[in-house]
Structure formats: C-alpha cells, structure tokens
C-alpha positions as a printed Julia matrix, in Angstrom:
615×3 Matrix{Float64}:
 -12.44   15.58   51.09
 -12.63   19.27   49.42
 -14.93   20.57   46.82
 -12.53   20.26   44.0
 -11.66   16.51   45.32
 -15.13   15.35   45.14
 -15.59   16.99   41.76
 -12.62   15.49   39.67
 -13.45   11.96   41.08
 -14.92    9.56   38.31
 -17.98    7.85   39.54
 -18.08    4.18   38.13
 -20.81    3.55   35.22
 -23.88    2.37   36.35
 -24.76   -0.27   34.2
 -27.9    -1.6    36.03
 -29.51    1.75   35.38
 -28.37    2.24   31.86
 -29.25   -1.54   30.76
 -32.8    -0.54   32.14
 -33.54    1.97   29.58
 -31.84    0.24   26.62
 -34.06   -0.57   23.62
 -34.11   -4.22   22.31
 -34.02   -3.11   18.72
 -31.24   -3.55   16.61
 -28.49   -0.71   16.33
 -25.06    0.58   17.33
 -23.57    1.57   20.34
 -20.34    3.53   21.19
 -18.65    3.25   24.81
 -16.46    6.35   26.03
 -14.02    6.88   28.8
 -14.02    9.37   31.79
 -12.24   12.15   29.3
 -14.89   11.63   26.43
 -12.65    9.39   24.31
 -14.37    6.84   22.46
 -12.97    3.22   23.35
 -15.16    1.13   21.23
 -17.8     0.86   18.5
 -20.09   -2.04   17.94
 -23.45   -3.29   16.59
 -26.03   -5.53   17.87
 -29.43   -7.1    16.51
 -30.8    -6.75   20.07
 -29.02   -3.89   21.33
 -30.14   -4.69   25.61
 -28.96   -8.18   25.01
 -25.51   -7.18   23.47
 -24.82   -4.77   25.74
 -25.86   -6.9    28.65
 -23.03   -9.28   27.74
 -20.37   -6.53   28.79
 -21.39   -6.48   32.4
 -22.42  -10.04   33.45
 -20.47  -11.28   36.49
 -18.35  -13.91   35.03
 -16.95  -15.25   31.69
 -15.16  -12.03   30.22
 -11.94  -11.99   28.88
  -9.33  -10.16   30.63
  -8.9    -7.81   27.51
 -12.87   -7.29   27.81
 -12.66   -6.72   31.44
  -9.86   -3.93   30.88
 -12.07   -2.33   28.23
 -15.24   -2.38   30.6
 -13.48   -0.94   33.54
 -12.54    2.16   31.56
 -16.18    3.08   30.26
 -17.71    5.97   31.72
 -20.47    6.47   29.06
 -22.25    4.53   26.23
 -24.26    6.27   23.6
 -26.69    4.13   21.08
 -28.06    4.78   18.02
 -30.86    2.54   16.71
 -31.14    1.65   13.03
 -33.95   -0.19   11.42
 -32.16   -3.39   10.94
 -28.95   -5.14   11.74
 -27.8    -4.74    8.37
 -27.99   -1.02    8.74
 -26.18   -1.06   12.06
 -23.42   -2.74   10.47
 -22.99   -0.38    7.8
 -23.02    2.49   10.09
 -20.62    0.71   12.76
 -18.47    0.56    9.81
 -18.25    4.14    8.96
 -18.14    5.21   12.8
 -15.06    2.83   13.17
 -13.17    4.35    9.86
 -13.96    8.13   11.02
 -13.01    7.27   14.67
 -10.37    4.75   14.89
 -11.38    3.19   18.19
  -8.56    1.77   19.98
 -10.43   -1.68   21.09
 -11.83   -2.37   17.76
 -10.32   -4.28   14.8
  -8.5    -1.9    12.92
  -7.46   -2.85    8.75
  -4.72   -0.36    8.36
  -3.96   -1.14    4.61
  -6.91    0.28    2.81
  -5.22    1.02   -0.54
  -6.97    0.27   -3.92
  -5.48   -2.94   -5.66
  -4.14   -2.85   -8.73
  -5.3    -4.07  -12.17
  -4.28   -5.17  -15.61
  -5.7    -2.87  -18.13
  -6.22   -3.45  -21.84
  -7.08   -0.77  -24.14
  -9.79   -0.68  -26.5
  -9.79    2.4   -28.4
  -6.58    1.69  -30.16
  -6.06   -0.38  -33.36
  -2.94   -2.27  -31.67
  -4.19   -2.39  -28.01
  -2.15   -1.82  -24.91
  -1.81   -3.98  -21.96
  -0.52   -2.52  -18.78
  -0.41   -2.08  -14.86
  -3.1    -0.05  -13.56
  -4.28    1.17  -10.28
  -6.78    4.3    -9.43
  -9.79    5.62  -11.01
 -11.06    3.68  -14.31
 -11.38    6.49  -16.76
  -9.35    5.24  -19.72
 -11.63    3.36  -22.38
 -10.86   -0.78  -22.23
 -11.07   -3.83  -19.94
  -9.7    -3.87  -16.44
  -9.14   -7.42  -15.11
  -8.18   -8.18  -11.61
  -8.12   -7.0    -8.81
  -4.82   -8.48   -8.12
  -3.52   -8.66   -4.16
   0.07   -6.91   -5.15
   2.01   -5.01   -7.86
   4.07   -8.15   -7.83
   1.07  -10.25   -9.17
   0.18   -8.04  -11.82
   3.63   -7.87  -13.14
   3.88  -11.6   -12.8
   0.62  -11.88  -15.18
   2.05   -9.05  -17.34
   5.25  -10.77  -17.88
   3.81  -13.69  -19.01
   1.18  -12.56  -21.11
   3.86  -10.59  -23.11
   6.31  -13.62  -22.89
   3.22  -15.99  -24.71
   0.99  -13.25  -26.44
   3.61  -10.61  -27.48
   1.37   -7.59  -26.6
   2.71   -3.99  -26.52
   2.95   -2.46  -23.14
   4.59    0.72  -24.38
   2.77    4.21  -23.81
   0.82    5.41  -26.8
   3.35    8.38  -27.1
   6.31    6.14  -27.67
   4.1     3.38  -29.73
   3.42    6.48  -32.12
   6.82    7.72  -32.29
   8.68    4.67  -33.37
  11.03    4.49  -36.31
  12.36    0.99  -35.71
  11.38   -1.88  -33.05
  12.38   -1.54  -29.4
  14.16   -3.95  -27.22
  10.98   -5.54  -26.23
  11.31   -6.84  -30.02
  14.56   -8.03  -29.73
  13.99  -10.18  -26.72
  10.47  -11.69  -28.2
   8.38   -9.54  -25.77
   6.58   -7.82  -28.53
   5.52   -8.28  -32.31
   6.37   -4.6   -33.23
   3.12   -3.21  -34.47
   4.58    0.22  -33.95
   6.38   -0.37  -37.34
   4.24   -2.65  -38.75
   5.88   -6.0   -38.32
   2.5    -7.59  -37.87
  -1.08   -7.28  -39.46
  -3.74   -6.13  -37.57
  -5.73   -9.27  -37.98
  -3.12  -11.7   -36.53
  -2.69   -8.62  -33.32
  -5.88   -8.65  -32.73
  -5.83  -12.58  -32.57
  -3.18  -12.47  -29.83
  -5.27   -9.59  -28.07
  -8.33  -11.96  -28.05
  -6.19  -14.76  -26.76
  -4.85  -12.68  -23.71
  -8.46  -11.45  -23.07
  -9.45  -14.98  -22.74
  -6.59  -16.11  -20.64
  -7.64  -13.16  -18.19
 -11.03  -14.34  -17.97
 -10.11  -17.91  -17.18
 -10.93  -19.59  -20.55
  -7.72  -21.28  -20.71
  -8.65  -24.59  -22.16
 -10.34  -22.53  -25.49
  -7.05  -21.33  -26.13
  -5.46  -24.27  -25.96
  -7.78  -25.78  -28.43
  -7.65  -23.01  -30.97
  -3.74  -23.03  -30.55
  -3.75  -26.5   -31.17
  -5.83  -26.08  -34.41
  -3.37  -23.37  -35.28
  -0.22  -25.4   -35.3
  -1.41  -28.36  -37.04
  -2.86  -25.86  -40.02
   0.73  -24.28  -39.82
   2.36  -27.56  -39.8
   0.53  -28.82  -42.99
   1.45  -25.47  -44.53
   5.18  -26.18  -43.59
   5.23  -22.97  -41.72
   7.6   -24.29  -39.08
   8.57  -21.28  -37.46
   4.78  -20.09  -36.76
   4.21  -23.81  -35.32
   7.11  -23.8   -33.01
   5.82  -20.48  -31.9
   2.34  -21.9   -31.52
   4.06  -25.0   -29.65
   5.97  -22.48  -27.11
   2.74  -20.94  -26.42
   0.68  -24.03  -25.51
   3.64  -25.01  -23.4
   3.38  -22.06  -21.48
  -0.06  -22.18  -20.87
  -0.21  -26.07  -20.01
   2.92  -25.41  -17.26
   0.88  -22.64  -15.7
  -2.22  -24.41  -15.56
  -0.55  -26.8   -13.59
   0.61  -24.28  -11.07
  -2.87  -23.46  -10.47
  -5.67  -24.79   -8.2
  -8.63  -24.39  -10.45
 -12.06  -25.62  -10.61
 -13.65  -26.59  -14.11
 -16.35  -23.97  -13.81
 -15.55  -20.45  -13.64
 -15.97  -18.4   -10.64
 -14.96  -14.9    -8.58
 -13.96  -15.5    -4.73
 -12.49  -14.21   -1.98
 -11.21  -17.12    0.43
 -10.26  -15.96    4.15
  -8.63  -18.18    6.63
  -7.52  -16.78   10.22
  -5.45  -17.72   12.83
  -4.53  -15.82   16.23
  -2.04  -16.57   18.99
  -1.0   -14.79   22.13
  -2.82  -11.45   21.24
  -1.78  -11.3    17.73
  -4.22  -12.25   14.82
  -3.9   -13.01   11.27
  -6.26  -13.07    8.12
  -5.0   -14.51    4.94
  -6.98  -13.77    1.64
  -6.8   -15.63   -1.64
  -8.13  -13.78   -4.26
  -9.84  -16.12   -7.25
 -10.68  -14.81  -10.56
 -11.98  -16.79  -13.4
 -11.43  -19.89  -11.28
  -7.9   -19.24  -11.39
  -5.63  -17.83   -8.08
  -4.46  -14.62   -8.76
  -2.15  -14.27   -5.47
  -2.86  -13.79   -1.57
  -1.95  -11.68    1.06
  -1.77  -11.69    4.62
  -3.55   -8.97    7.08
  -2.44   -8.35   10.64
  -5.77   -6.31   12.05
  -4.82   -4.63   15.28
  -7.42   -5.9    17.78
  -7.47   -5.62   21.8
 -10.27   -8.02   23.33
  -8.58  -11.55   22.44
 -11.32  -12.41   19.98
 -11.95  -15.91   18.62
 -11.6   -16.97   15.03
 -14.94  -16.54   13.98
 -15.43  -13.01   15.96
 -12.07  -12.09   14.14
 -13.6   -12.85   10.62
 -17.0   -11.01   11.54
 -14.88   -7.95   12.5
 -12.55   -8.42    9.68
 -14.95   -8.89    6.83
 -16.9    -5.42    6.96
 -13.38   -3.77    7.53
 -12.21   -5.07    4.48
 -15.04   -4.48    2.06
 -17.5    -2.03    3.17
 -16.62    1.98    2.51
 -13.63    1.1     0.29
 -12.74    0.73   -3.18
 -12.14   -2.92   -3.4
 -13.89   -5.29   -5.38
 -16.68   -7.27   -3.84
 -16.54  -11.03   -5.33
 -19.86  -12.86   -6.1
 -18.74  -15.34   -3.24
 -16.52  -15.07   -0.05
 -15.38  -18.5     1.36
 -14.25  -18.35    5.23
 -13.12  -20.79    7.34
 -15.44  -20.04   10.23
 -18.99  -19.75   10.57
 -19.72  -16.26   11.79
 -23.19  -15.3    13.46
 -23.97  -12.15   11.38
 -23.82  -14.05    8.24
 -26.99  -12.81    6.84
 -26.07   -9.23    7.74
 -22.78   -9.12    6.1
 -24.14  -10.6     2.87
 -26.93   -8.1     2.49
 -24.73   -5.12    3.66
 -22.0    -6.45    1.16
 -24.7    -7.09   -1.7
 -26.0    -3.56   -1.16
 -22.46   -2.25   -1.86
 -22.04   -4.1    -4.9
 -25.52   -4.14   -6.05
 -25.75   -7.45   -6.33
 -26.1   -10.77   -4.22
 -23.08  -11.68   -2.25
 -22.91  -15.22   -0.73
 -20.47  -15.78    2.23
 -19.96  -19.78    2.39
 -18.27  -21.81    5.41
 -19.2   -25.54    4.47
 -17.29  -26.39    1.59
 -16.34  -29.08   -0.33
 -14.2   -30.09   -3.4
 -11.7   -27.33   -4.63
 -13.37  -24.41   -2.69
 -12.36  -26.5     0.61
  -8.56  -27.01   -0.99
  -8.6   -23.08   -1.05
  -9.93  -22.43    2.24
  -7.47  -25.04    3.74
  -4.55  -23.12    1.88
  -5.52  -19.78    3.45
  -5.86  -21.09    7.1
  -2.28  -22.88    6.83
  -1.06  -19.6     5.44
  -2.8   -17.76    8.23
  -1.06  -20.09   10.39
   2.42  -19.97    8.83
   2.64  -16.19    8.59
   1.28  -15.31   12.12
   4.39  -17.7    13.6
   6.69  -15.86   11.13
   5.34  -12.65   12.22
   5.54  -13.67   16.1
   9.11  -15.03   15.79
   9.94  -11.52   14.2
   8.01   -9.73   17.2
  10.21  -11.59   19.86
  13.23  -11.16   18.29
  12.51   -7.31   17.65
  11.81   -7.02   21.44
  14.78   -8.65   22.29
  16.78   -5.78   20.27
  14.67   -3.31   22.14
  15.88   -4.6    25.6
  19.2    -5.13   24.65
  19.44   -1.03   23.35
  17.79   -0.13   26.59
  20.9    -1.86   28.46
  23.37   -0.42   26.01
  21.96    3.14   26.61
  21.38    2.52   30.42
  17.71    3.72   30.03
  15.2     3.05   33.21
  12.47    1.91   30.65
  12.11   -0.02   27.65
  12.23    2.37   24.6
   9.16    2.01   22.74
   9.37    4.12   19.93
  12.73    5.01   17.68
  13.08    8.06   14.93
  15.76    8.21   12.48
  16.37   10.89   10.24
  18.56   10.57    6.97
  19.6    13.36    4.0
  19.88   12.29    0.6
  20.96   14.54   -2.8
  22.82   14.03   -5.66
  25.8    16.82   -5.58
  23.4    19.17   -3.86
  20.45   18.63   -6.59
  16.86   17.85   -4.88
  18.09   17.35   -1.58
  15.3    15.23    0.6
  15.6    14.51    4.29
  13.53   10.84    5.39
  12.06   10.34    9.0
  11.25    6.69    9.57
   9.66    5.35   12.87
   9.97    2.03   14.54
   8.46    0.89   17.65
   8.45   -2.62   19.18
   6.1    -4.16   16.68
   8.48   -3.22   13.66
   8.4    -0.23   11.24
   5.14    2.09   11.97
   4.71    3.41    7.71
   2.04    5.78    8.78
   4.2     7.53   10.73
   6.7     7.8     8.26
   7.48   11.8     6.74
   9.77   13.21    3.77
  10.66   16.65    3.69
  11.8    18.56    0.22
  14.64   20.6     1.56
  14.42   24.39    0.06
  16.57   27.6     0.68
  20.06   26.04    1.81
  23.32   25.87    0.0
  23.66   22.95   -2.19
  25.23   19.99   -0.58
  25.06   21.64    3.17
  23.73   18.56    5.02
  24.02   20.01    8.28
  21.43   22.97    7.58
  19.19   20.01    5.43
  19.66   18.07    8.85
  18.33   21.38   10.87
  15.42   22.17    8.61
  13.78   18.73    8.58
  14.15   18.58   12.21
  12.86   21.64   12.95
  10.06   20.94   10.8
   9.2    17.53   12.33
   9.77   18.66   15.86
   7.66   21.8    15.65
   4.87   19.99   14.1
   5.3    17.04   16.89
   5.19   19.89   19.43
   1.93   21.37   18.36
   0.1    17.85   19.05
   0.58   16.46   15.56
   2.41   13.11   16.59
   4.03   11.28   19.32
   7.54   12.08   20.24
  10.12    9.32   20.19
  12.1     7.93   23.26
  15.33    7.91   21.13
  16.2    10.15   17.9
  18.78    8.32   15.56
  20.9    10.69   13.39
  22.49    9.24   10.29
  25.55   10.97   10.98
  28.76   12.03   13.09
  29.33   14.76   15.5
  28.42   17.39   13.56
  24.86   15.86   12.69
  24.69   15.04   16.26
  25.61   18.61   17.08
  22.76   20.18   14.77
  20.18   17.58   16.11
  20.74   18.97   19.55
  20.73   22.58   18.74
  17.65   22.38   16.71
  15.49   20.34   19.64
  16.99   23.01   22.21
  15.79   25.68   20.25
  12.37   24.53   20.21
  12.12   23.62   23.78
  12.11   19.48   23.37
  13.35   17.42   25.85
  12.98   13.73   27.04
  14.23   12.99   23.57
  17.61   10.6    23.91
  19.83   11.54   20.85
  22.18    8.99   19.33
  24.39    9.58   16.23
  25.35    6.74   14.19
  28.66    7.33   12.41
  30.16    4.75    9.92
  33.47    3.44   11.18
  36.96    4.13    8.95
  35.95    1.32    6.72
  32.62    2.36    6.18
  31.31   -1.59    6.51
  27.99   -2.74    8.85
  29.58   -3.45   11.96
  32.1    -0.72   12.97
  29.75    1.9    13.47
  30.32    4.49   16.48
  27.3     5.6    18.28
  27.77    9.07   19.88
  25.26    9.45   23.0
  24.37   13.04   23.9
  23.24   11.82   27.47
  26.54   11.36   29.3
  28.62   12.39   26.54
  29.98    8.66   25.35
  31.11    6.82   22.4
  30.24    3.67   21.79
  31.83    0.87   19.51
  29.08   -2.22   19.94
  30.19   -5.75   18.72
  28.94   -6.78   15.27
  27.04   -9.68   16.96
  24.88   -6.73   19.23
  21.42   -7.2    19.01
  20.97   -3.35   19.98
  23.19   -2.51   16.89
  21.39   -5.14   14.64
  18.16   -2.89   15.4
  20.03    0.51   14.95
  21.47   -0.61   11.72
  17.91   -1.85   10.9
  16.5     1.65   11.47
  19.43    3.38    9.84
  18.96    1.53    6.94
  15.57    1.9     6.2
  15.71    5.58    6.74
  18.73    5.91    4.15
  16.38    3.47    1.88
  13.26    6.03    2.43
  15.35    8.98    1.81
  17.06    7.77   -1.4
  13.49    6.6    -3.02
  12.42   10.19   -1.99
  15.63   11.83   -3.39
  15.35    9.92   -6.89
  11.51   10.64   -7.09
  12.14   14.16   -6.84
  15.27   14.37   -9.01
  13.44   12.31  -11.69
  10.33   14.3   -11.65
  12.5    17.89  -12.19
  14.44   16.29  -14.72
  11.13   15.21  -16.39
   9.94   18.55  -16.52
  10.61   20.84  -19.33
  12.4    23.95  -19.07
   9.41   26.0   -20.38
   7.24   25.01  -17.53
   8.58   27.42  -15.1
   8.62   30.59  -16.98
   5.67   32.85  -16.03
   3.22   33.26  -18.77
   4.27   30.34  -20.72
   1.04   28.07  -20.1
  -0.06   24.61  -21.6
  -1.29   26.37  -25.26
   1.95   28.6   -25.34
   4.22   25.64  -24.67
   2.3    23.77  -27.61
   2.49   26.53  -29.71
   6.4    26.82  -29.38
   7.05   23.51  -29.49
   4.76   22.86  -32.65
   6.46   25.85  -34.16
   9.99   24.75  -33.53
   9.68   21.22  -33.57
  11.38   20.36  -30.43
  13.12   22.04  -27.19
  16.76   21.94  -28.85
  15.57   24.34  -31.61
  13.63   26.75  -29.08
  16.99   26.86  -26.99
  18.58   28.19  -30.47
  15.92   30.73  -31.38
  16.41   34.43  -31.57
  14.33   36.66  -29.45
  12.97   37.79  -32.68
  12.29   34.2   -33.73
  10.56   33.3   -30.59
   8.32   36.57  -30.87
   7.11   35.28  -34.47
   4.99   32.51  -32.57
   1.37   33.35  -32.14
   0.63   34.44  -28.84
   4.17   35.16  -27.7
   4.66   38.82  -27.41
   8.07   40.67  -27.65
   8.58   41.09  -23.82
   7.4    37.34  -23.43
  10.14   36.25  -26.16
  12.62   38.23  -24.14
  11.57   36.29  -20.88
  12.14   32.86  -22.56
  15.18   33.61  -24.33
  16.46   34.67  -20.92
  14.76   31.72  -18.94
  16.49   29.28  -21.38
  19.75   30.85  -21.62
  20.49   32.0   -17.7
  22.4    28.55  -16.99
C-alpha cells in the first residue's frame, strides 16, 4: 500500500475509547462523517449512557445502524441541565440541518384575527406578521382558510366592517358589503356608535369563547325588541342566535374555556405524520397535519419528543398553556421547563386524559392516521409515474428530480419566469424560484426563457443547489432550442431536456414531447402515468408563473407614476397631491403650475411634466 493510499483510508470510529472519556452529565452531542459533515444532533440527561446506546451489540434498527456506520467523530457540549441541553439541541438542528434529525420544514408564523382598538368604529381583519397596530389579536389559527371562515361568520353575524381605514374614511355611500348584509355601513352613519360598539363587544366575546353569554344577551334583546314591536330588529337578533347555535353544535367544546394544542402521531413505512388541533377558549379553531422528515425509524413517543421542541422552540408560534399528546414522552419535564422559559409562564404537557380532552386526542390520532395513509397512497402513485417516465424516456436510472420552466406576461408587460421542482415525494416548494425578466423586447418568450435558464443554471453551477435529472420546458421546438443553447453555453451536461408542446386542440392529453436525447418526438396516450406526471409538473409551473406575473403586474399598476421620478420623494408627492387634489389634476398642470408647489423647482417641475407626458 502506498503512502497516499494509507492517508486516504478512513479509520473506523473507536467507540470504546471515546465512551471511556465521555461525562455522565447532561449535554448535547454532534455526530460527523469522514468529510466533517454533520450527521445528527442529540441531547441527553446522561451523555455517556445515551451515546453508549448507539454502540451496543444488538437491538439497533437498520436506520440507526446506517447512521452509526457513517460516524467518524462525535463532539459533546456539557450543559447545566437537561432543559438547557434541549434548547441548545434545537438551536443546532435549526442552524445546521442534520440529515438524520427530525426536520420540520414549515415554520411560518400563523395568522390571526385583528380587531382594532384605536378607531371609533373598529375594524376586523386578517393579520399575519408583527403585531404593531393597537388592538387585539385572536388566534393563532392553523391556516389562512380558518381565519377567513371565522371572519366570514363574524361579518355575517355581527356585521363589523373589514375595509381598510383609507377606504372607510373616504366613503360617501355604502359599499357592496352593506348591500349583502355583511356590514352596517358605519362609514356613512347608518349605525350609531353605541350600537356598533355592542356588535364589536359580541364579536370579541365570541372570539374569547363566551358564546353562551352572548346567546343570553341576544335572547334578552330579542324579547325586548318584540315587546317594543320592533320586529325587524327582533328577526335580525333571532338570526344571530341561530347562527351561533349552529356553530356551537359543530364544535367539540368543554364548559370551561381553555387554550391547548392537541397532537396525535402516526408512522408507517418510514413516513410519519403529526396532526395538531388548535384549541382556543375551548373551541377548535382548526387543525393541520405535518410530515416531518426523519431517517431513524423512531417510534411514536420518540417522534413526539423530537417534534414538540422543533415546533415551538426558536419560532414565533404561540405556546399554549397546555399541550395534549397521544403518547407519553420520556423527557416531558425538560420539555415543559424549556417551553415555559420561552413562554414566560407554566406550560403543561398532558398524556393521560379524560372527557373532551381525550376526545380531542382521539380526533388528532385518527386524523394523523388518515392523512398519513392518503399521503402514502399519493407517494406510491407518484413513484409509479416516475417509473413510467423512466421507461418512456429510456433512462438507465430512475429520475429523482425534475425542473420545469414557464413564462407568463400580459402582452409583454411584467414578464415573469417560473421554475418548479419535483422529486419522487412530490413538489419541493423550498426550491421553487421566480425570475423577473428585464431588458428584453416585450413579448419575446425565447429571450425570457434564455434569461431565466441562464440565471438559474449559473447559480446551480456555482453550487447553490442540485441539478435536475430532467428539465421540462413548457413550449415547442423553439423553446427547446433556446434551452439547449443556454445550457451548452454554460457547460451544463447530464440534464435531459424535454419540451412539452400543446397539441393542435390545446387540450390536455394531446401534448407532443420533444426529447433532445435522440431527437425524438413522442405523443403519449392520454392515460399514460408518465404523461400525467409531466402534466402535473407543467401545470404547477404554469400556476406559479401566473401568480408571480399577476403580483408583479398589480404592484406596478398600484404604484404612482410620481414614484419613479428622481427628486420626487414622499414629502414632495404629498405636497403635489395636496396642492392639486389628485394625479389627474397633476397630469393636467403646466410646468409653471407645477413649479408653484412648495419644494418644487422649475427644473424639477419640467422633469415631472416630462415624465408624466412621456407615453
């Protein structure tokens, strides 16, 4: 053996010697492979005991054995407590993304319902993000549709305004919301402050779980209205009572109010699902299923133990006072302490439950099992489609990654290119990209495609992402030729390029595939699984491109023409609008009239006039 061969040999990890030196104190351990890449981050109450479990002679799962065989070194960090170790573990997982850890990808802030408090006639609205405005924030809700459903109910039942303040202050007659009985038109004085305040108070009580109190109050008011022969008001109150009772009938609620997150877990064939019910003020606001990535074949209790800190620690999610779980977790006390430190109050994790709490957990478990089954079936179907595509394209290996590009614009305006990515598990939305196309002739789709491909594959060539096995181009021979030229110019090899052109009828099922390798043209049968996969990816690229184009176009159209004029900042824009009363009057003004505005020189007035009359 040569010296170079000896130096390149990877020596097996000496676990016995390593374990002799490991402390029994609590802490965090990080496992690395031969190239120094992080494999796994874990925490332990007793580091030596926990690390010894990885190197026992028997009892390890196949997935854990695969991890152990890749270990080249382990680093430990001693902490003062198991709770401190838990917090440090989550920080390292979220910063280093170890491949063998349970990883929760969706970490967006949850939406809320916002009820303003600084207005005479408060506004109710959807809110996501920082809580800067004065008012109350109710939630969090599991998703935007749950918020909109609740807002729809509140507007229908209590008829509180949802319009922006700028719209509210400038109304001279009621809008459509009043016409369809979703608002009482406070903007034009159709309701008194006292009556509106009563509606707002009832909406607030509903959002805090006091529906029974509202029902009693509304029933008393209905009786009084009937005695006063105000039958129209009595009928409206009757309808409100009916709406509230129907909503109550659909809820699994308890008599005492309470805030809790309820978690059920299911796992099968290397895939797992955690379903979370969000309970606020004793009412189910909604639910969501999560499919965290995990590669060690963990059991249900271990999954929950890894999922809970991933879900809450270091995120903007609200931590409720109680977390109800379907499995007992071994590190419950450490989890409670860590969550309590972040929340600034006591947090209880409960497992043995009765009554409505047990019903909630059962619901969460059943939903987790159902959604896991649906996802598994969908993945198996998708796997079959990838295998069919391999056969159709005569590939030696199963393609594992597809990219598709599409172009969207309105007569050349606000051109946007989309890039979507699919693997054998479905859409990889974290790898989606949009490109705002600039510097080309309006409507030149070939140039737009070339620019998008150049920007995308220049970045991939520099190591910013993974190359696909197959590149799908939504277009015919011209688009395909543009893709081939662009990738050749960048020196990209090993990517199969396939054009997807609509048939003469432009209906799904009649597409022609232009396969660059071999120069083939294929027309697959309408029931081909390979064609279904291509259509799915193509349609997703189309949707993503259109959405980006519309956002860019609408943003451009909302911008004032004054914003692009050098020297005209916010203060001068306000001065011009205040002086002339609106953009149309500014357009009609002469240079001399523009120069009469405070802060606008003769030269700037000429620039403004030229910019507004250049088209």
